[in-house]
C-alpha positions as CSV (number, residue, x, y, z in Angstrom):
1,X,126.5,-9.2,47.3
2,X,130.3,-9.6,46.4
3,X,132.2,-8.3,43.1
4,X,133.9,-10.9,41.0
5,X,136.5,-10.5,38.3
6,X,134.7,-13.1,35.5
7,X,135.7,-14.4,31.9
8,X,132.5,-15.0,29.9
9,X,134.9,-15.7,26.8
10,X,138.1,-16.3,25.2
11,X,140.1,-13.9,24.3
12,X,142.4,-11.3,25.9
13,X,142.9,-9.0,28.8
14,X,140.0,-7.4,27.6
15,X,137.4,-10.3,28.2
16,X,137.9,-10.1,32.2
17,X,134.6,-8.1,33.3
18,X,134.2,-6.8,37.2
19,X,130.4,-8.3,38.0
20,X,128.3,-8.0,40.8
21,X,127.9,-11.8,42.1
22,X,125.3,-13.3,44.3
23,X,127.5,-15.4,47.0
24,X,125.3,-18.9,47.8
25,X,125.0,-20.0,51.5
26,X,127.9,-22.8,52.2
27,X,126.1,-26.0,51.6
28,X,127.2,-28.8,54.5
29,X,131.0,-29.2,55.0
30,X,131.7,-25.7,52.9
31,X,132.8,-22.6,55.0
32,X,133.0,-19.2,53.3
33,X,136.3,-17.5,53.3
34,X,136.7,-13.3,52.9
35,X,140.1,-13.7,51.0
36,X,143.0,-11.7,51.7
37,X,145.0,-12.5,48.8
38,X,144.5,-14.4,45.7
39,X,146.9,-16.0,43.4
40,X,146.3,-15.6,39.6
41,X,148.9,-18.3,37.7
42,X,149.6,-18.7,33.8
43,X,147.3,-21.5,34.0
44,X,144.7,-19.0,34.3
45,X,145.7,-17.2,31.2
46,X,145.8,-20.1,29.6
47,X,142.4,-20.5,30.9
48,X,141.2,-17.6,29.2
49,X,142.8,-17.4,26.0
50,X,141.3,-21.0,25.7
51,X,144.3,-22.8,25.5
52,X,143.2,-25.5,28.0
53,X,139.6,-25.7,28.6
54,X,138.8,-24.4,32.8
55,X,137.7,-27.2,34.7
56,X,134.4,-25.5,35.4
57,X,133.7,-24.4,31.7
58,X,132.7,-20.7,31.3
59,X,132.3,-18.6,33.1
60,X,134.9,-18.7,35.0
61,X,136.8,-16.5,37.7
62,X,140.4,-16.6,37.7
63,X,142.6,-17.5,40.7
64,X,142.9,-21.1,42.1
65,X,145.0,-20.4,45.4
66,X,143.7,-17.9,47.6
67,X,144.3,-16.8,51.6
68,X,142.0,-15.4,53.7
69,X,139.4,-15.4,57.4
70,X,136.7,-18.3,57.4
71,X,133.4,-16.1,58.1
């Protein structure tokens, strides 16, 4: 079990929700990284707001750049 910061709709600061998540296994040529630090851009508050649609739809979870340890 892992904690996620997830948008389930448009709107404002307000919309991001701390969830429990259930991580999947990594499926063939995945690896599973415990990040260290995550970037969170404009493009993901545009994301949210719904100014551009996120490439996965919602729900989403913000940050596209992210370092960390392959587990």
């Amino acid at each position: 079990m892992a904690s996620a910061i997830v948008v389930r709709e448009h709107g404002g600061a307000d919309k991001l929700v701390l969830e429990d998540i259930v991580l999947p296994e990594p499926q063939e040529g995945e690896v599973r990284v415990k990040n260290h630090a995550i970037g969170v851009n404009v493009i993901d508050v545009y994301f949210r707001i719904g100014l551009y649609p996120a490439p996965s739809g919602l729900p989403f979870t913000p940050g596209n750049e992210g370092a960390g340890v392959v587990t």
